[in-house]
Tab-separated table of N, CA and C in Angstrom:
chain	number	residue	atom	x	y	z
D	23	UNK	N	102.145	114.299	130.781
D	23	UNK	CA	102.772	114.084	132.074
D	23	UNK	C	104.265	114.310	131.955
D	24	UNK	N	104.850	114.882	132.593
D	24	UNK	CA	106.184	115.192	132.554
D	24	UNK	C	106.903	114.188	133.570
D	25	UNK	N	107.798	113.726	132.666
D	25	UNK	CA	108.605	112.314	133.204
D	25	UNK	C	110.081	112.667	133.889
D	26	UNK	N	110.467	113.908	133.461
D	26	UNK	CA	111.920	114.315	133.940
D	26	UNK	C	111.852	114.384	135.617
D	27	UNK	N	112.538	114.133	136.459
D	27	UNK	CA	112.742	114.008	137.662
D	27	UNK	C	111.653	113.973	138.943
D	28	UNK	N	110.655	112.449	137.834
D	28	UNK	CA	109.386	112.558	138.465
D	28	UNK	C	109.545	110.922	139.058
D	29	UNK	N	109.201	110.303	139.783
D	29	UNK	CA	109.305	108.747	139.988
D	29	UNK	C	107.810	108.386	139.972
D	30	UNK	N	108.272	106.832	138.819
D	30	UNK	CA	107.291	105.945	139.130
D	30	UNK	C	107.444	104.548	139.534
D	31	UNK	N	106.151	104.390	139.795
D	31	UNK	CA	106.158	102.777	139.934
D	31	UNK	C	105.752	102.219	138.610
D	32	UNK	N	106.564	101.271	138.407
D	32	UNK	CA	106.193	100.437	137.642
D	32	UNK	C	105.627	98.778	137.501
D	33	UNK	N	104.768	98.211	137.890
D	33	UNK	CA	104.204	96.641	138.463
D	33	UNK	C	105.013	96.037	137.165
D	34	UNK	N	105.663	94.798	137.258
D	34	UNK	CA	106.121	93.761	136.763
D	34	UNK	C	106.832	94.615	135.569
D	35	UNK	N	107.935	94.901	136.260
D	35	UNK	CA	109.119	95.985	135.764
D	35	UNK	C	110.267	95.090	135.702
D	36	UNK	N	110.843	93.537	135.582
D	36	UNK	CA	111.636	93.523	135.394
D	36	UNK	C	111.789	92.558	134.512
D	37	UNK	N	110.797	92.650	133.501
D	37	UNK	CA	110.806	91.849	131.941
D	37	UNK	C	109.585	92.197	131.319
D	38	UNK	N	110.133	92.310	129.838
D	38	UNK	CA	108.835	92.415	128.684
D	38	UNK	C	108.631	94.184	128.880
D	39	UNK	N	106.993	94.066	128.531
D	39	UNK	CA	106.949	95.503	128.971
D	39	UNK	C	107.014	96.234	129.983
D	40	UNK	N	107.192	95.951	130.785
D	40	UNK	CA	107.521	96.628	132.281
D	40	UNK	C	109.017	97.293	132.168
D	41	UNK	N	109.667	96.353	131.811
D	41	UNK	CA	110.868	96.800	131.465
D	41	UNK	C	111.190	98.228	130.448
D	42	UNK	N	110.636	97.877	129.748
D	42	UNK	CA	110.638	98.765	128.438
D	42	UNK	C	110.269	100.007	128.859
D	43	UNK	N	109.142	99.792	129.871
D	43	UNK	CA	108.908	101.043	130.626
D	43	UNK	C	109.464	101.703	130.946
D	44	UNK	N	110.277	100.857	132.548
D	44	UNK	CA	111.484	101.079	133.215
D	44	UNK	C	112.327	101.816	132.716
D	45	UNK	N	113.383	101.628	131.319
D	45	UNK	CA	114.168	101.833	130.645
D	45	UNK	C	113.767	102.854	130.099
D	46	UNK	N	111.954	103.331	129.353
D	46	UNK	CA	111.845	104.536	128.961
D	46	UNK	C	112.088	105.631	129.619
D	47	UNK	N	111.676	105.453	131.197
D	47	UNK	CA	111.286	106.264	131.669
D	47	UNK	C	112.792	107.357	132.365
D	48	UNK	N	113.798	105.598	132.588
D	48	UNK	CA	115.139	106.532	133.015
D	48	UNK	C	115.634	107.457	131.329
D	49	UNK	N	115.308	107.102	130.666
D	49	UNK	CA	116.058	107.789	129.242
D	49	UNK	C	115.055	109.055	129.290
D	50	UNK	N	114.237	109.456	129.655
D	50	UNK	CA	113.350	110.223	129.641
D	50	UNK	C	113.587	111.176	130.765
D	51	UNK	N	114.795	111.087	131.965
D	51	UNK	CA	115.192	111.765	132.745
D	51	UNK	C	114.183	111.079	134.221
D	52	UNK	N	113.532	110.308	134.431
D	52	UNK	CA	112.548	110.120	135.475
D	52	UNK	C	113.258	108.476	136.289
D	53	UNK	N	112.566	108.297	137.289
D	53	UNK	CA	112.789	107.738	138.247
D	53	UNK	C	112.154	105.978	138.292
D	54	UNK	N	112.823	104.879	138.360
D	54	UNK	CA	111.165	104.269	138.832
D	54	UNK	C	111.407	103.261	139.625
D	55	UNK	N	110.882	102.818	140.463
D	55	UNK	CA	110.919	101.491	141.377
D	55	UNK	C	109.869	100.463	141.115
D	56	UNK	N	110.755	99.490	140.794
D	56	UNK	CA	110.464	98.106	139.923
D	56	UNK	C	109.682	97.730	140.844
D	57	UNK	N	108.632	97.082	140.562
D	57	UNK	CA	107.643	96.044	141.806
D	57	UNK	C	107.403	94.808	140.833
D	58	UNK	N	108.043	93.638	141.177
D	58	UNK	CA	108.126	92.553	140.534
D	58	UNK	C	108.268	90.894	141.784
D	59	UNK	N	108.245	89.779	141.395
D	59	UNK	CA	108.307	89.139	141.892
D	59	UNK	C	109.901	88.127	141.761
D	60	UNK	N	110.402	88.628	140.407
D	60	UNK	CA	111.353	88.021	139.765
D	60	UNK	C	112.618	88.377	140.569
D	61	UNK	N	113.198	88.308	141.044
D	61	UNK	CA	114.361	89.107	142.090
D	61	UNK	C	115.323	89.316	141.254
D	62	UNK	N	115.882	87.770	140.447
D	62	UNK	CA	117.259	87.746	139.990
D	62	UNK	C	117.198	89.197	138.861
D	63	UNK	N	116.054	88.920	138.059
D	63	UNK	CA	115.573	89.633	137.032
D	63	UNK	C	115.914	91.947	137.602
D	64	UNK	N	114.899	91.700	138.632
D	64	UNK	CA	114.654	92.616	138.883
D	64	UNK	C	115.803	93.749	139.100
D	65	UNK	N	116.357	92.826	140.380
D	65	UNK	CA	117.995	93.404	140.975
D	65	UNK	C	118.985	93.966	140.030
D	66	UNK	N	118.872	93.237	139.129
D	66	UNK	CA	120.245	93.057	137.988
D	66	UNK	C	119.559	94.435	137.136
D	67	UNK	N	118.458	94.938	136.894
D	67	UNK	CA	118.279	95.903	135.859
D	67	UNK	C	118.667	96.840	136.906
D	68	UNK	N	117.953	97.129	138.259
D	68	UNK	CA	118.404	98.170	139.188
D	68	UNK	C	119.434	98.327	139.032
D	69	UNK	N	120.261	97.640	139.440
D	69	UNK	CA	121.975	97.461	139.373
D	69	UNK	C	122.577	98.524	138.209
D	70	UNK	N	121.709	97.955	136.654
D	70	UNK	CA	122.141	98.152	135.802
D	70	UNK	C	121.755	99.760	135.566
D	71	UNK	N	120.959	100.115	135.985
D	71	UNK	CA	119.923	101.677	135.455
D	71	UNK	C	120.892	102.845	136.560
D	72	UNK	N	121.168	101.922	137.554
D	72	UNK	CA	121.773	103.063	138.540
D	72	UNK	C	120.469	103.750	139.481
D	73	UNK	N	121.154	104.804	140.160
D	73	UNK	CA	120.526	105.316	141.224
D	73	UNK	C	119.065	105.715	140.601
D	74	UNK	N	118.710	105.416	139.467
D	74	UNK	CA	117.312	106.006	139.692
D	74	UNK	C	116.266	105.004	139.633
D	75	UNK	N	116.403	103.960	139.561
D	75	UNK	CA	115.809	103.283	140.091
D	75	UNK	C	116.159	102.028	141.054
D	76	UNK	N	115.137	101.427	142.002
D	76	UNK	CA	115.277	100.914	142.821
D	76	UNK	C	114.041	99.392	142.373
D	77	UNK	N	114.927	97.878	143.074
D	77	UNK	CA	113.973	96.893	142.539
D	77	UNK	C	113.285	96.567	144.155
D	78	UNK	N	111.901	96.410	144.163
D	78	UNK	CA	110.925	96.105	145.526
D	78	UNK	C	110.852	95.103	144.723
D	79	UNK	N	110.954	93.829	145.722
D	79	UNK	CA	110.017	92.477	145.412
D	79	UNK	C	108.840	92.627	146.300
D	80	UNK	N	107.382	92.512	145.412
D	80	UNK	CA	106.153	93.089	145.228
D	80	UNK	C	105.203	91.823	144.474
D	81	UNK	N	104.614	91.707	145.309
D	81	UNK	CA	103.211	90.662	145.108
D	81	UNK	C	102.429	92.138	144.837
D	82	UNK	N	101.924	92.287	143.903
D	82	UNK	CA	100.652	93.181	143.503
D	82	UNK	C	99.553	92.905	143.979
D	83	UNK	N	99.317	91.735	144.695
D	83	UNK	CA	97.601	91.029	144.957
D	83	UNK	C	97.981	91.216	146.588
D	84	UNK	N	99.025	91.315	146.859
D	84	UNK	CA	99.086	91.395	148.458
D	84	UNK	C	99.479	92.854	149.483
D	85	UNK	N	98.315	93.419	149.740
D	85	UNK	CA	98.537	94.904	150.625
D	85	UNK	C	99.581	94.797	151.492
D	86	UNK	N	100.124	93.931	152.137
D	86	UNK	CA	101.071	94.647	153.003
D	86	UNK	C	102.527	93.989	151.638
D	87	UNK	N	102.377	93.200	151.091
D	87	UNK	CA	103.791	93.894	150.368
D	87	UNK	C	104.060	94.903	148.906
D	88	UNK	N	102.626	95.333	149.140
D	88	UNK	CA	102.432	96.728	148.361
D	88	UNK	C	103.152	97.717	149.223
D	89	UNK	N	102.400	97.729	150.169
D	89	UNK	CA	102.358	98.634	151.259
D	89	UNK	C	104.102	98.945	151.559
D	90	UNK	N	104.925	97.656	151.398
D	90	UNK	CA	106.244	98.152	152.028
D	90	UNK	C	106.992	98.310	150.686
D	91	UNK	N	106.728	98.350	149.563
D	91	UNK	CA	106.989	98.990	148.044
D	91	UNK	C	106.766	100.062	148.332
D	92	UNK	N	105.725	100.269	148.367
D	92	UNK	CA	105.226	102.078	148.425
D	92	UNK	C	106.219	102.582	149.437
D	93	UNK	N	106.559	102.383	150.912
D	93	UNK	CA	107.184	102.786	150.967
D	93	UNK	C	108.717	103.035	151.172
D	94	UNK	N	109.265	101.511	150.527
D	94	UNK	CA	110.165	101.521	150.049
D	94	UNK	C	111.010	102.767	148.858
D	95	UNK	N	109.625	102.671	147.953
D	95	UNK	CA	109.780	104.321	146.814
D	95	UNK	C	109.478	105.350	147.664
D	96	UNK	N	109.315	105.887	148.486
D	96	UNK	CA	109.010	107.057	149.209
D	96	UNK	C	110.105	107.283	149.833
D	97	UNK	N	110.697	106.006	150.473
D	97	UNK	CA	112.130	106.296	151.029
D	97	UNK	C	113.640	106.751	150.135
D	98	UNK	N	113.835	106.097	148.999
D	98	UNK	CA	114.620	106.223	148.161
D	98	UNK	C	114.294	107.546	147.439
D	99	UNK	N	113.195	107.880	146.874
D	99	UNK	CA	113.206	109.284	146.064
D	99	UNK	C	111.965	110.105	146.774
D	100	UNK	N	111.222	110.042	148.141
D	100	UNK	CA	110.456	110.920	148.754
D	100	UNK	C	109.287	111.694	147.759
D	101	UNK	N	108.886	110.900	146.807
D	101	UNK	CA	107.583	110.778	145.940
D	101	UNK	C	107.030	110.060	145.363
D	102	UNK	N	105.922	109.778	144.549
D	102	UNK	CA	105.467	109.188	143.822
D	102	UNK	C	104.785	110.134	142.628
D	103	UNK	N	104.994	109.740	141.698
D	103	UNK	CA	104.517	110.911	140.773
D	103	UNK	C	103.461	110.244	139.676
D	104	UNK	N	103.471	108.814	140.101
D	104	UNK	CA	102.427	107.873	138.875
D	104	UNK	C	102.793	106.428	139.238
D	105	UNK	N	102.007	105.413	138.844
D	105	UNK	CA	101.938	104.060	138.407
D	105	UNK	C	101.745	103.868	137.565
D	106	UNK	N	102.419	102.985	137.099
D	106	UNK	CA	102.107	102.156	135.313
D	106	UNK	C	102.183	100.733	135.761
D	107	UNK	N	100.936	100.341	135.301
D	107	UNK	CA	100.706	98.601	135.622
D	107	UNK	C	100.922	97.823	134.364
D	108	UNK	N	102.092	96.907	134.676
D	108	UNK	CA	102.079	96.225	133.355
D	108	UNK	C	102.388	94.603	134.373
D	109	UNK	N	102.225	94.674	135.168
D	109	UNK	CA	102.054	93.244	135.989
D	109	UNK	C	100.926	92.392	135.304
D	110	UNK	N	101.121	91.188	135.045
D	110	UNK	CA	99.970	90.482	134.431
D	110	UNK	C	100.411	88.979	134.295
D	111	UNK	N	99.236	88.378	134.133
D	111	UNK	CA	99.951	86.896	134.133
D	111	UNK	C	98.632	86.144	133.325
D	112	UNK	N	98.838	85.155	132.772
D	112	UNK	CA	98.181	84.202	132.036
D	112	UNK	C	98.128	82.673	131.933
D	113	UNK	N	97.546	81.663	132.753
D	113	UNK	CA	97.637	80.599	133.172
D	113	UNK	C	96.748	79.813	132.097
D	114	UNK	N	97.827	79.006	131.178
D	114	UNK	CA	97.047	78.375	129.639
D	114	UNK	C	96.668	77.479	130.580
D	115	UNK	N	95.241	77.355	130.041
D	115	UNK	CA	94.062	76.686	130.212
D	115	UNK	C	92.852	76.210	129.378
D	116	UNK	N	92.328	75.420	129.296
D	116	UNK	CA	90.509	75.345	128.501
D	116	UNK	C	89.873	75.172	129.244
D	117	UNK	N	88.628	76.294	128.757
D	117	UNK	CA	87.434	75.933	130.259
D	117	UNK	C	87.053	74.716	130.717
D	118	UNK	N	87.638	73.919	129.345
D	118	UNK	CA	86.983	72.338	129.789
D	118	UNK	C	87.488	71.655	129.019
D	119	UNK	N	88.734	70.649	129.689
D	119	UNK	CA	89.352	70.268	128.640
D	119	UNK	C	89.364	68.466	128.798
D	120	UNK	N	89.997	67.680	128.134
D	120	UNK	CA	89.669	65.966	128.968
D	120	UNK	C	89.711	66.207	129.893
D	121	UNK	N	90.172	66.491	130.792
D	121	UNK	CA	89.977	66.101	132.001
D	121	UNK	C	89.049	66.764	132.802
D	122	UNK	N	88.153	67.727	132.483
D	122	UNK	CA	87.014	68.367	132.617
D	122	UNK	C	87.511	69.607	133.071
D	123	UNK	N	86.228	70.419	133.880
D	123	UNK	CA	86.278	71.753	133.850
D	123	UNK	C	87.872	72.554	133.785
D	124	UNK	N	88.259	73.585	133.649
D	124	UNK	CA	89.306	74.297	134.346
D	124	UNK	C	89.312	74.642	135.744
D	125	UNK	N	90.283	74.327	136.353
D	125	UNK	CA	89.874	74.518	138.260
D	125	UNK	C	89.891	76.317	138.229
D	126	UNK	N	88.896	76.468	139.326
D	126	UNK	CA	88.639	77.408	139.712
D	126	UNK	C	89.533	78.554	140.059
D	127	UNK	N	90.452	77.552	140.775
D	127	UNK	CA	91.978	78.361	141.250
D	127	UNK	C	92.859	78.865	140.549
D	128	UNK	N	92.764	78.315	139.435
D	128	UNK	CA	93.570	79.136	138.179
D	128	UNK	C	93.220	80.356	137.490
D	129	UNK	N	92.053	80.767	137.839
D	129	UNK	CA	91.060	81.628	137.385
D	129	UNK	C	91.037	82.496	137.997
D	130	UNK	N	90.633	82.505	139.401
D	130	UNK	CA	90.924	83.473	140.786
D	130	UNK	C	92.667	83.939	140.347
D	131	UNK	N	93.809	82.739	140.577
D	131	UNK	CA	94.207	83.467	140.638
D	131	UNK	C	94.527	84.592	139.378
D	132	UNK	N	94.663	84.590	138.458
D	132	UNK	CA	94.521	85.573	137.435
D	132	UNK	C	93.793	86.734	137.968
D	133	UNK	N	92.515	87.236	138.145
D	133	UNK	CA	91.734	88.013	138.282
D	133	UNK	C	92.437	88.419	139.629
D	134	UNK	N	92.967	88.078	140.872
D	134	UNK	CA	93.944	88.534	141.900
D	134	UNK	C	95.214	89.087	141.100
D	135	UNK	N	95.330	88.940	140.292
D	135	UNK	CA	96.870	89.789	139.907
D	135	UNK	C	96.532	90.899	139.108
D	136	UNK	N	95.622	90.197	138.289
D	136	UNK	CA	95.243	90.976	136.864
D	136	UNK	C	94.344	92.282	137.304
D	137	UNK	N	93.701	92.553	138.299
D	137	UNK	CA	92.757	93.191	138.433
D	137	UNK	C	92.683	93.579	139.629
D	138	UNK	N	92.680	92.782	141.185
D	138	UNK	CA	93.281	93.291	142.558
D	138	UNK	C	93.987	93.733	142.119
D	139	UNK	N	95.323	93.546	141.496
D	139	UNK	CA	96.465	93.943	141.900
D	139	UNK	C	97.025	94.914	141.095
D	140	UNK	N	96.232	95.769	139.995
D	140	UNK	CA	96.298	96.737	139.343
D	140	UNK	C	95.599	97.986	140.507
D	141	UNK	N	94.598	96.908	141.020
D	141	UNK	CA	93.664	98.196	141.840
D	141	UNK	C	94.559	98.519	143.014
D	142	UNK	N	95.077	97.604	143.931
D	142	UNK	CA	95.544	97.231	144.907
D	142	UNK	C	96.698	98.932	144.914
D	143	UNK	N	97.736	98.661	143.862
D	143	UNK	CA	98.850	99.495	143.529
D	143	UNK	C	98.678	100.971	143.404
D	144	UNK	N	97.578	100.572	142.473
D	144	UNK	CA	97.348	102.100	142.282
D	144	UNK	C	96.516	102.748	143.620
D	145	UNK	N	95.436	102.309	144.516
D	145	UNK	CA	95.164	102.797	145.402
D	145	UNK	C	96.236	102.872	146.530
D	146	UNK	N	96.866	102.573	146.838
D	146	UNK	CA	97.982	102.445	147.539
D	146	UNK	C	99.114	103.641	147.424
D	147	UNK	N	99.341	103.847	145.908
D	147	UNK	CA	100.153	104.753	145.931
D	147	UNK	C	99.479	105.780	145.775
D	148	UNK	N	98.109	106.187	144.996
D	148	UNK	CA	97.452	107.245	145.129
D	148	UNK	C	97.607	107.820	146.359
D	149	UNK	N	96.993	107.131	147.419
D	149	UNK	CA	96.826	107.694	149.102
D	149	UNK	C	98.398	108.603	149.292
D	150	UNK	N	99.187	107.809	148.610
D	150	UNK	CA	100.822	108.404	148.736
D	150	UNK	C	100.812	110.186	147.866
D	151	UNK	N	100.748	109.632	146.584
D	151	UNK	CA	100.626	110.707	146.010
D	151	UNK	C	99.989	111.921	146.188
D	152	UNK	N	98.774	111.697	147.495
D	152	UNK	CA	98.214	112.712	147.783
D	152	UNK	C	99.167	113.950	148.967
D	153	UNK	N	100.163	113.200	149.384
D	153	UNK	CA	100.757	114.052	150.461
D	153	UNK	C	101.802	114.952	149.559
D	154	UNK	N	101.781	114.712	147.967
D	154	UNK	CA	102.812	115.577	147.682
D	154	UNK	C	102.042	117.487	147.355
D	155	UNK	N	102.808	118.194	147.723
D	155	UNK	CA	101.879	119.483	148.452
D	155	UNK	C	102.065	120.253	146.835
């Protein structure tokens, strides 16, 4: 895939590996708009990377603030050229610990970030990616 003056998205781009991404991808000549939840985090690398990338605060599990990411990146660089999902989250738990089971809700939500919201992104921007001619 050729990364030079291509934009991506990157899910949970503004720490750990997302970042690393982020950072590869501008050294690599390419573009990317952060989709994260972290703002302070997020803003401050934009800030820092310059015009080629841009930070969306982005729930991955939620379509309409996918939806205004996507085209938030469409507005700033008028493509999408890929997603890289490194959004993820991990809620320490035991299935059953003294105090009995693990609640349910901790579980859902994982599988809503971890897995909606890999699908969520990438279908979202696919539909995008298809208008590039």
């Amino acid at each position: 895939m050729e990364i030079k003056e291509n934009t991506f998205i990157v899910t949970g781009g503004a720490s750990g590996l997302g970042k690393a991404v982020v950072e590869n991808l501008l050294r690599e000549g390419g573009n990317a708009a952060i989709f994260d939840l972290a703002d302070e985090q997020g803003q401050a690398l934009a800030e820092q990377l310059g015009n080629a990338a841009i930070y969306c605060r982005t729930d991955v599990a939620d379509e309409d603030s996918v939806e205004n990411g996507v085209n938030k990146t469409m507005e700033a660089f008028g493509a999408i050229h890929g997603v890289i999902n490194c959004a993820g989250i991990g809620i320490p738990a035991k299935v059953v610990g003294k105090k009995g089971p693990m609640p349910l809700d901790k579980f859902t939500k994982t599988i809503q970030v971890n897995l909606v919201g890999t699908f969520n992104v990438t279908r979202l921007a696919a539909a995008r990616m298809m208008e590039i001619p």
